[in-house]
Tab-separated table of C-alpha atoms in Angstrom:
chain	number	residue	atom	x	y	z
A	1481	UNK	CA	109.432	90.521	77.913
A	1482	UNK	CA	105.723	90.602	78.641
A	1483	UNK	CA	106.361	89.945	82.336
A	1484	UNK	CA	108.972	92.713	82.439
A	1485	UNK	CA	106.495	95.145	80.901
A	1486	UNK	CA	103.932	94.277	83.555
A	1487	UNK	CA	106.447	94.885	86.315
A	1488	UNK	CA	107.556	98.183	84.745
A	1489	UNK	CA	103.938	99.329	84.397
A	1490	UNK	CA	103.205	98.460	88.033
A	1491	UNK	CA	106.289	100.338	89.257
A	1492	UNK	CA	105.354	103.320	87.075
A	1493	UNK	CA	101.830	103.497	88.521
A	1494	UNK	CA	103.083	103.260	92.098
A	1495	UNK	CA	105.706	105.956	91.455
A	1496	UNK	CA	103.102	108.216	89.858
A	1497	UNK	CA	100.787	107.679	92.821
A	1498	UNK	CA	103.516	108.660	95.286
A	1499	UNK	CA	105.267	111.519	93.486
A	1500	UNK	CA	102.465	113.515	91.850
A	1501	UNK	CA	100.885	115.074	94.971
A	1502	UNK	CA	104.341	115.710	96.448
A	1503	UNK	CA	105.342	117.759	93.414
A	1504	UNK	CA	102.071	119.542	92.721
A	1505	UNK	CA	100.798	120.340	96.202
A	1506	UNK	CA	103.913	121.632	97.953
A	1507	UNK	CA	103.494	125.404	97.876
A	1508	UNK	CA	99.715	125.377	98.290
A	1509	UNK	CA	99.594	123.496	101.574
A	1510	UNK	CA	102.777	125.150	102.884
A	1511	UNK	CA	101.063	128.552	102.735
A	1512	UNK	CA	97.923	127.209	104.403
A	1513	UNK	CA	99.899	125.608	107.219
A	1514	UNK	CA	102.071	128.664	107.825
A	1515	UNK	CA	98.993	130.898	107.990
A	1516	UNK	CA	97.439	128.607	110.605
A	1517	UNK	CA	100.637	128.570	112.671
A	1518	UNK	CA	100.985	132.364	112.464
A	1519	UNK	CA	97.442	132.860	113.791
A	1520	UNK	CA	97.964	130.511	116.752
A	1521	UNK	CA	98.811	132.157	120.128
A	1522	UNK	CA	102.464	131.866	121.132
A	1523	UNK	CA	103.527	130.464	124.481
A	1524	UNK	CA	104.321	127.274	126.339
A	1525	UNK	CA	100.807	126.374	127.498
A	1526	UNK	CA	98.461	123.844	125.910
A	1527	UNK	CA	96.941	125.219	122.717
A	1528	UNK	CA	99.893	127.548	122.159
A	1529	UNK	CA	102.988	127.328	119.963
A	1530	UNK	CA	106.457	127.969	121.356
A	1531	UNK	CA	108.472	129.424	118.445
A	1532	UNK	CA	111.717	128.453	120.199
A	1533	UNK	CA	110.792	124.773	120.497
A	1534	UNK	CA	112.081	122.118	118.126
A	1535	UNK	CA	109.893	121.507	115.096
A	1536	UNK	CA	107.920	118.268	115.081
A	1537	UNK	CA	104.870	116.977	113.216
A	1538	UNK	CA	104.138	119.091	110.097
A	1539	UNK	CA	107.097	121.284	111.058
A	1540	UNK	CA	105.111	122.845	113.916
A	1541	UNK	CA	107.388	124.052	116.753
A	1542	UNK	CA	106.784	121.960	119.870
A	1543	UNK	CA	104.676	119.336	118.094
A	1544	UNK	CA	105.286	115.615	118.756
A	1545	UNK	CA	108.150	114.137	116.749
A	1546	UNK	CA	107.054	110.605	115.765
A	1547	UNK	CA	109.704	107.877	115.879
A	1548	UNK	CA	110.620	106.863	112.336
A	1549	UNK	CA	111.682	103.399	113.537
A	1550	UNK	CA	108.310	102.750	115.166
A	1551	UNK	CA	106.624	104.225	112.110
A	1552	UNK	CA	108.440	101.783	109.831
A	1553	UNK	CA	107.524	98.666	111.804
A	1554	UNK	CA	103.973	99.859	112.413
A	1555	UNK	CA	103.603	100.378	108.671
A	1556	UNK	CA	104.751	96.792	108.004
A	1557	UNK	CA	101.884	95.646	110.246
A	1558	UNK	CA	99.446	97.962	108.442
A	1559	UNK	CA	100.559	96.734	105.019
A	1560	UNK	CA	100.370	93.099	106.080
A	1561	UNK	CA	96.895	93.269	107.618
A	1562	UNK	CA	95.403	95.181	104.676
A	1563	UNK	CA	97.008	93.010	102.016
A	1564	UNK	CA	95.897	89.872	103.862
A	1565	UNK	CA	92.176	90.630	104.236
A	1566	UNK	CA	91.671	93.759	102.096
A	1567	UNK	CA	90.561	95.763	105.118
A	1568	UNK	CA	91.573	97.472	108.367
A	1569	UNK	CA	94.671	99.104	106.880
A	1570	UNK	CA	93.221	102.589	107.299
A	1571	UNK	CA	91.987	101.803	110.788
A	1572	UNK	CA	95.382	100.490	111.868
A	1573	UNK	CA	97.094	103.475	110.236
A	1574	UNK	CA	94.696	105.735	112.132
A	1575	UNK	CA	95.430	103.985	115.426
A	1576	UNK	CA	99.121	104.586	114.818
A	1577	UNK	CA	98.809	108.261	113.930
A	1578	UNK	CA	96.124	109.041	116.508
A	1579	UNK	CA	97.252	106.993	119.508
A	1580	UNK	CA	100.763	105.567	119.087
A	1581	UNK	CA	102.266	108.880	117.939
A	1582	UNK	CA	99.977	111.025	120.118
A	1583	UNK	CA	98.882	113.345	117.314
A	1584	UNK	CA	95.247	113.403	118.442
A	1585	UNK	CA	96.025	114.600	121.973
A	1586	UNK	CA	98.292	117.286	120.568
A	1587	UNK	CA	95.720	118.498	118.052
A	1588	UNK	CA	92.921	118.634	120.643
A	1589	UNK	CA	94.783	121.380	122.473
A	1590	UNK	CA	94.110	123.824	119.625
A	1591	UNK	CA	90.333	123.360	119.594
A	1592	UNK	CA	89.676	126.731	121.271
A	1593	UNK	CA	92.893	128.644	120.649
A	1594	UNK	CA	93.329	127.803	116.947
A	1595	UNK	CA	90.361	125.975	115.379
A	1596	UNK	CA	91.928	126.207	111.922
A	1597	UNK	CA	95.092	124.394	113.041
A	1598	UNK	CA	92.983	121.868	114.966
A	1599	UNK	CA	91.041	120.954	111.827
A	1600	UNK	CA	94.177	121.030	109.688
A	1601	UNK	CA	95.800	118.403	111.927
A	1602	UNK	CA	92.639	116.266	111.731
A	1603	UNK	CA	92.646	116.505	107.938
A	1604	UNK	CA	96.366	115.715	107.824
A	1605	UNK	CA	95.785	112.533	109.835
A	1606	UNK	CA	93.035	111.537	107.423
A	1607	UNK	CA	95.256	112.007	104.371
A	1608	UNK	CA	98.238	110.324	106.046
A	1609	UNK	CA	96.121	107.233	106.693
A	1610	UNK	CA	95.066	107.180	103.062
A	1611	UNK	CA	98.637	107.393	101.770
A	1612	UNK	CA	99.513	104.184	103.585
A	1613	UNK	CA	96.392	102.355	102.463
A	1614	UNK	CA	96.755	103.619	98.903
A	1615	UNK	CA	100.225	102.162	98.428
A	1616	UNK	CA	99.229	98.898	100.105
A	1617	UNK	CA	96.233	98.682	97.773
A	1618	UNK	CA	98.447	99.236	94.712
A	1619	UNK	CA	100.922	96.515	95.695
A	1620	UNK	CA	98.182	94.111	96.814
A	1621	UNK	CA	96.113	94.522	93.639
A	1622	UNK	CA	99.102	93.667	91.472
A	1623	UNK	CA	99.990	90.600	93.556
A	1624	UNK	CA	96.454	89.235	93.763
A	1625	UNK	CA	95.877	89.746	90.043
A	1626	UNK	CA	98.935	87.621	89.287
A	1627	UNK	CA	97.590	84.956	91.663
A	1628	UNK	CA	94.175	84.828	89.972
A	1629	UNK	CA	92.437	86.059	93.119
A	1630	UNK	CA	91.044	89.378	91.888
A	1631	UNK	CA	87.572	89.727	90.316
A	1632	UNK	CA	88.413	92.519	87.875
A	1633	UNK	CA	84.850	93.350	86.646
A	1634	UNK	CA	83.568	93.591	90.223
A	1635	UNK	CA	86.510	95.734	91.293
A	1636	UNK	CA	85.974	98.065	88.329
A	1637	UNK	CA	82.245	98.401	89.067
A	1638	UNK	CA	82.948	99.304	92.688
A	1639	UNK	CA	85.688	101.708	91.588
A	1640	UNK	CA	83.351	103.512	89.176
A	1641	UNK	CA	80.958	104.218	92.029
A	1642	UNK	CA	83.742	105.205	94.390
A	1643	UNK	CA	85.038	107.995	92.147
A	1644	UNK	CA	82.232	110.473	92.859
A	1645	UNK	CA	82.135	109.621	96.566
A	1646	UNK	CA	85.889	110.148	96.901
A	1647	UNK	CA	85.653	113.583	95.287
A	1648	UNK	CA	82.461	114.845	96.916
A	1649	UNK	CA	83.233	114.205	100.591
A	1650	UNK	CA	86.669	115.938	100.745
A	1651	UNK	CA	85.182	118.974	98.999
A	1652	UNK	CA	82.338	119.156	101.519
A	1653	UNK	CA	84.131	118.299	104.782
A	1654	UNK	CA	87.785	119.426	104.488
A	1655	UNK	CA	88.466	122.140	107.067
A	1656	UNK	CA	85.041	121.709	108.698
A	1657	UNK	CA	85.441	118.672	110.966
A	1658	UNK	CA	87.011	119.189	114.386
A	1659	UNK	CA	89.439	116.594	115.701
A	1660	UNK	CA	87.024	115.636	118.502
A	1661	UNK	CA	84.172	115.022	116.060
A	1662	UNK	CA	86.448	113.052	113.738
A	1663	UNK	CA	87.588	110.749	116.548
A	1664	UNK	CA	83.974	110.157	117.595
A	1665	UNK	CA	82.821	109.204	114.110
A	1666	UNK	CA	85.922	107.061	113.606
A	1667	UNK	CA	85.306	105.033	116.759
A	1668	UNK	CA	81.572	104.582	116.158
A	1669	UNK	CA	81.935	103.269	112.617
A	1670	UNK	CA	84.774	100.927	113.577
A	1671	UNK	CA	82.647	99.450	116.388
A	1672	UNK	CA	79.556	98.915	114.219
A	1673	UNK	CA	81.350	97.392	111.230
A	1674	UNK	CA	83.563	95.240	113.442
A	1675	UNK	CA	80.479	93.733	115.058
A	1676	UNK	CA	78.878	93.079	111.686
A	1677	UNK	CA	81.972	91.333	110.310
A	1678	UNK	CA	82.147	89.095	113.376
A	1679	UNK	CA	78.466	88.193	112.935
A	1680	UNK	CA	79.283	87.100	109.388
A	1681	UNK	CA	81.620	84.445	110.802
A	1682	UNK	CA	78.933	82.855	113.000
A	1683	UNK	CA	76.962	79.793	111.811
A	1684	UNK	CA	73.896	81.963	111.247
A	1685	UNK	CA	75.839	84.475	109.181
A	1686	UNK	CA	77.439	81.703	107.122
A	1687	UNK	CA	74.226	79.751	106.487
A	1688	UNK	CA	73.268	81.372	103.164
A	1689	UNK	CA	76.709	81.384	101.531
A	1690	UNK	CA	76.868	77.923	100.002
A	1691	UNK	CA	78.821	78.870	96.858
A	1692	UNK	CA	81.393	80.857	98.809
A	1693	UNK	CA	81.897	77.951	101.221
A	1694	UNK	CA	82.362	75.485	98.355
A	1695	UNK	CA	84.930	77.713	96.619
A	1696	UNK	CA	86.742	78.381	99.887
A	1697	UNK	CA	86.892	74.649	100.631
A	1698	UNK	CA	88.338	73.890	97.184
A	1699	UNK	CA	90.956	76.627	97.585
A	1700	UNK	CA	91.898	75.442	101.073
A	1701	UNK	CA	92.268	71.838	99.923
A	1702	UNK	CA	94.535	72.922	97.077
A	1703	UNK	CA	96.713	75.411	98.963
A	1704	UNK	CA	96.543	74.538	102.645
A	1705	UNK	CA	96.221	70.760	102.503
A	1706	UNK	CA	98.155	70.366	99.203
A	1707	UNK	CA	95.315	68.337	97.731
A	1708	UNK	CA	94.986	67.821	93.982
A	1709	UNK	CA	91.177	68.019	94.019
A	1710	UNK	CA	91.158	71.126	91.795
A	1711	UNK	CA	92.713	71.071	88.332
A	1712	UNK	CA	94.631	73.952	86.803
A	1713	UNK	CA	91.644	74.756	84.568
A	1714	UNK	CA	89.481	75.328	87.631
A	1715	UNK	CA	91.984	77.451	89.527
A	1716	UNK	CA	91.778	81.223	89.737
A	1717	UNK	CA	89.118	83.642	88.549
A	1718	UNK	CA	87.716	82.854	85.105
A	1719	UNK	CA	85.253	85.316	83.526
A	1720	UNK	CA	82.312	83.427	81.993
A	1721	UNK	CA	80.229	86.357	80.722
A	1722	UNK	CA	80.406	90.135	81.022
A	1723	UNK	CA	77.562	92.557	80.211
A	1724	UNK	CA	75.884	95.648	81.672
A	1725	UNK	CA	73.120	93.539	83.182
A	1726	UNK	CA	75.076	90.569	84.561
A	1727	UNK	CA	78.649	89.403	85.081
A	1728	UNK	CA	79.433	85.744	85.750
A	1729	UNK	CA	82.757	84.171	86.729
A	1730	UNK	CA	84.126	81.007	88.289
A	1731	UNK	CA	86.652	80.411	91.050
A	1732	UNK	CA	87.911	76.857	91.562
A	1733	UNK	CA	85.013	75.586	89.477
A	1734	UNK	CA	82.274	77.388	91.466
A	1735	UNK	CA	80.233	79.978	89.546
A	1736	UNK	CA	79.348	83.410	90.942
A	1737	UNK	CA	77.431	86.289	89.347
A	1738	UNK	CA	76.404	89.875	90.112
A	1739	UNK	CA	74.557	92.848	88.615
A	1740	UNK	CA	77.074	95.674	87.922
A	1741	UNK	CA	74.693	98.436	89.053
A	1742	UNK	CA	74.707	97.084	92.628
A	1743	UNK	CA	78.471	97.508	93.257
A	1744	UNK	CA	78.424	100.883	91.475
A	1745	UNK	CA	75.864	102.215	93.969
A	1746	UNK	CA	77.589	100.498	96.876
A	1747	UNK	CA	80.953	101.907	95.835
A	1748	UNK	CA	79.617	105.473	95.940
A	1749	UNK	CA	78.391	105.295	99.538
A	1750	UNK	CA	81.307	103.227	100.829
A	1751	UNK	CA	83.950	105.485	99.260
A	1752	UNK	CA	82.172	108.575	100.583
A	1753	UNK	CA	82.205	107.271	104.153
A	1754	UNK	CA	85.791	106.046	103.798
A	1755	UNK	CA	86.944	109.423	102.530
A	1756	UNK	CA	85.196	111.150	105.430
A	1757	UNK	CA	86.894	108.900	107.989
A	1758	UNK	CA	90.289	109.097	106.289
A	1759	UNK	CA	90.546	105.348	105.769
A	1760	UNK	CA	90.754	103.075	102.758
A	1761	UNK	CA	87.256	101.699	103.124
A	1762	UNK	CA	88.356	98.085	102.910
A	1763	UNK	CA	86.550	97.173	106.128
A	1764	UNK	CA	83.376	98.462	104.446
A	1765	UNK	CA	84.060	96.793	101.094
A	1766	UNK	CA	84.790	93.435	102.758
A	1767	UNK	CA	81.297	92.915	104.265
A	1768	UNK	CA	79.808	94.186	100.995
A	1769	UNK	CA	81.786	91.646	98.981
A	1770	UNK	CA	81.093	88.764	101.367
A	1771	UNK	CA	77.420	89.546	102.086
A	1772	UNK	CA	76.078	91.209	98.925
A	1773	UNK	CA	78.367	89.614	96.330
A	1774	UNK	CA	78.760	86.384	98.315
A	1775	UNK	CA	82.497	85.968	97.651
A	1776	UNK	CA	84.875	83.793	99.681
A	1777	UNK	CA	87.536	85.724	101.592
A	1778	UNK	CA	90.245	84.413	99.271
A	1779	UNK	CA	88.801	86.687	96.536
A	1780	UNK	CA	87.772	89.587	98.733
A	1781	UNK	CA	91.224	90.958	99.615
A	1782	UNK	CA	92.390	91.511	96.028
A	1783	UNK	CA	89.057	92.839	94.767
A	1784	UNK	CA	88.741	95.183	97.731
A	1785	UNK	CA	92.322	96.398	97.237
A	1786	UNK	CA	91.684	97.401	93.618
A	1787	UNK	CA	88.603	99.392	94.586
A	1788	UNK	CA	90.368	101.022	97.512
A	1789	UNK	CA	93.275	102.022	95.255
A	1790	UNK	CA	91.039	104.051	92.943
A	1791	UNK	CA	89.283	105.737	95.840
A	1792	UNK	CA	92.542	106.586	97.589
A	1793	UNK	CA	94.149	108.166	94.527
A	1794	UNK	CA	91.153	110.428	93.974
A	1795	UNK	CA	90.650	111.257	97.645
A	1796	UNK	CA	94.329	112.084	98.246
A	1797	UNK	CA	94.489	114.316	95.189
A	1798	UNK	CA	91.305	116.099	96.262
A	1799	UNK	CA	92.483	116.669	99.828
A	1800	UNK	CA	95.980	117.798	98.867
A	1801	UNK	CA	95.603	119.556	95.521
A	1802	UNK	CA	92.128	121.040	95.867
A	1803	UNK	CA	91.998	121.682	99.617
A	1804	UNK	CA	95.732	122.111	100.290
A	1805	UNK	CA	95.946	119.645	103.194
A	1806	UNK	CA	99.566	118.986	104.346
A	1807	UNK	CA	101.231	115.733	105.371
A	1808	UNK	CA	104.457	115.132	107.297
A	1809	UNK	CA	106.712	113.669	104.599
A	1810	UNK	CA	109.595	112.455	106.828
A	1811	UNK	CA	107.176	110.111	108.615
A	1812	UNK	CA	105.053	109.210	105.582
A	1813	UNK	CA	108.129	108.427	103.470
A	1814	UNK	CA	109.455	105.898	105.996
A	1815	UNK	CA	105.991	104.435	106.521
A	1816	UNK	CA	105.530	103.879	102.789
A	1817	UNK	CA	108.655	101.713	102.744
A	1818	UNK	CA	107.207	99.641	105.571
A	1819	UNK	CA	103.868	99.445	103.763
A	1820	UNK	CA	105.568	98.020	100.678
A	1821	UNK	CA	107.310	95.336	102.734
A	1822	UNK	CA	104.143	94.303	104.562
A	1823	UNK	CA	102.045	94.345	101.391
A	1824	UNK	CA	104.429	91.967	99.644
A	1825	UNK	CA	104.146	89.495	102.512
A	1826	UNK	CA	100.362	89.515	103.037
A	1827	UNK	CA	99.146	87.928	99.761
A	1828	UNK	CA	101.715	85.158	100.117
A	1829	UNK	CA	100.731	84.223	103.681
A	1830	UNK	CA	96.946	84.621	103.351
A	1831	UNK	CA	96.521	81.552	101.157
A	1832	UNK	CA	97.637	79.373	104.065
A	1833	UNK	CA	94.904	80.717	106.382
A	1834	UNK	CA	91.405	79.177	106.428
A	1835	UNK	CA	88.567	81.343	105.095
A	1836	UNK	CA	86.944	81.722	108.518
A	1837	UNK	CA	90.195	82.958	110.085
A	1838	UNK	CA	90.556	85.669	107.462
A	1839	UNK	CA	87.065	86.947	108.258
A	1840	UNK	CA	87.791	87.161	111.958
């Protein structure tokens, strides 16, 4: 009965996450979108809207019509990669929406003729990315918690800090960032963080992480090599002490600790940047958790997912309910199904990958 209640509660939270903005935000963003379309010059040239053309993305006549089949399989990839490492889901979702479906090239055409529509498309891409990451984070958090691979106090501390960042940035930037500027910031941050994460996998980057290496080795021996070196009492996350000044826990017999104020501050800045870029922020939380908190990658994915989930819920609600940003539900609905499939697979395959592979 207890297990059934847990499953019911998880399904309820996921359903609430998906349905609430759909119900509450409909009329608000429909009016905003229609106003932007009405003010855009009509015609068949770039930067114009042909009223006789077939409706595509966001219901805009003549806009690209993304393939739902490609969207489904791309979303499986997005859900798998995020649920495996706790990062890069938003980036991969962005690559799909920006490049694979050609939404960026289409939106750029309105930079001079309809700046409002140009920025609305940019904001819609940001929110669409976050929908995919948000569901993946919800499914991943539940799975990793059951597996004993989620550091709940650390995830909560990061989530507390992420709340204000996830609210503040959408309020400040929604409707003010052009598509060109958004793409530039997106690419720059991805390049910098990607380089940093790769550095963390080098011998020099690994040198000061003795506890994480010991825990990772014990986990690998138990799950990858089927060794019996770790007993059941040592397996999974075990909270040793929990206070406002210090939290200590063990994973496969190795003790870790952190000061809660550090992840609270880190969560604020990471969630703010993630909300600005329209991503989950996992690829920012991952280096924080491996470098600052010193966790092995086997704990990072679940802990990152929990933090990302909180940030995504708040950011999506702020974008859609407060700022009236629209999303293209036919595409997002299919993608969410793919996200669920991929996110169920990731946690079950990640335990068979060595720690260093997950980082790379």
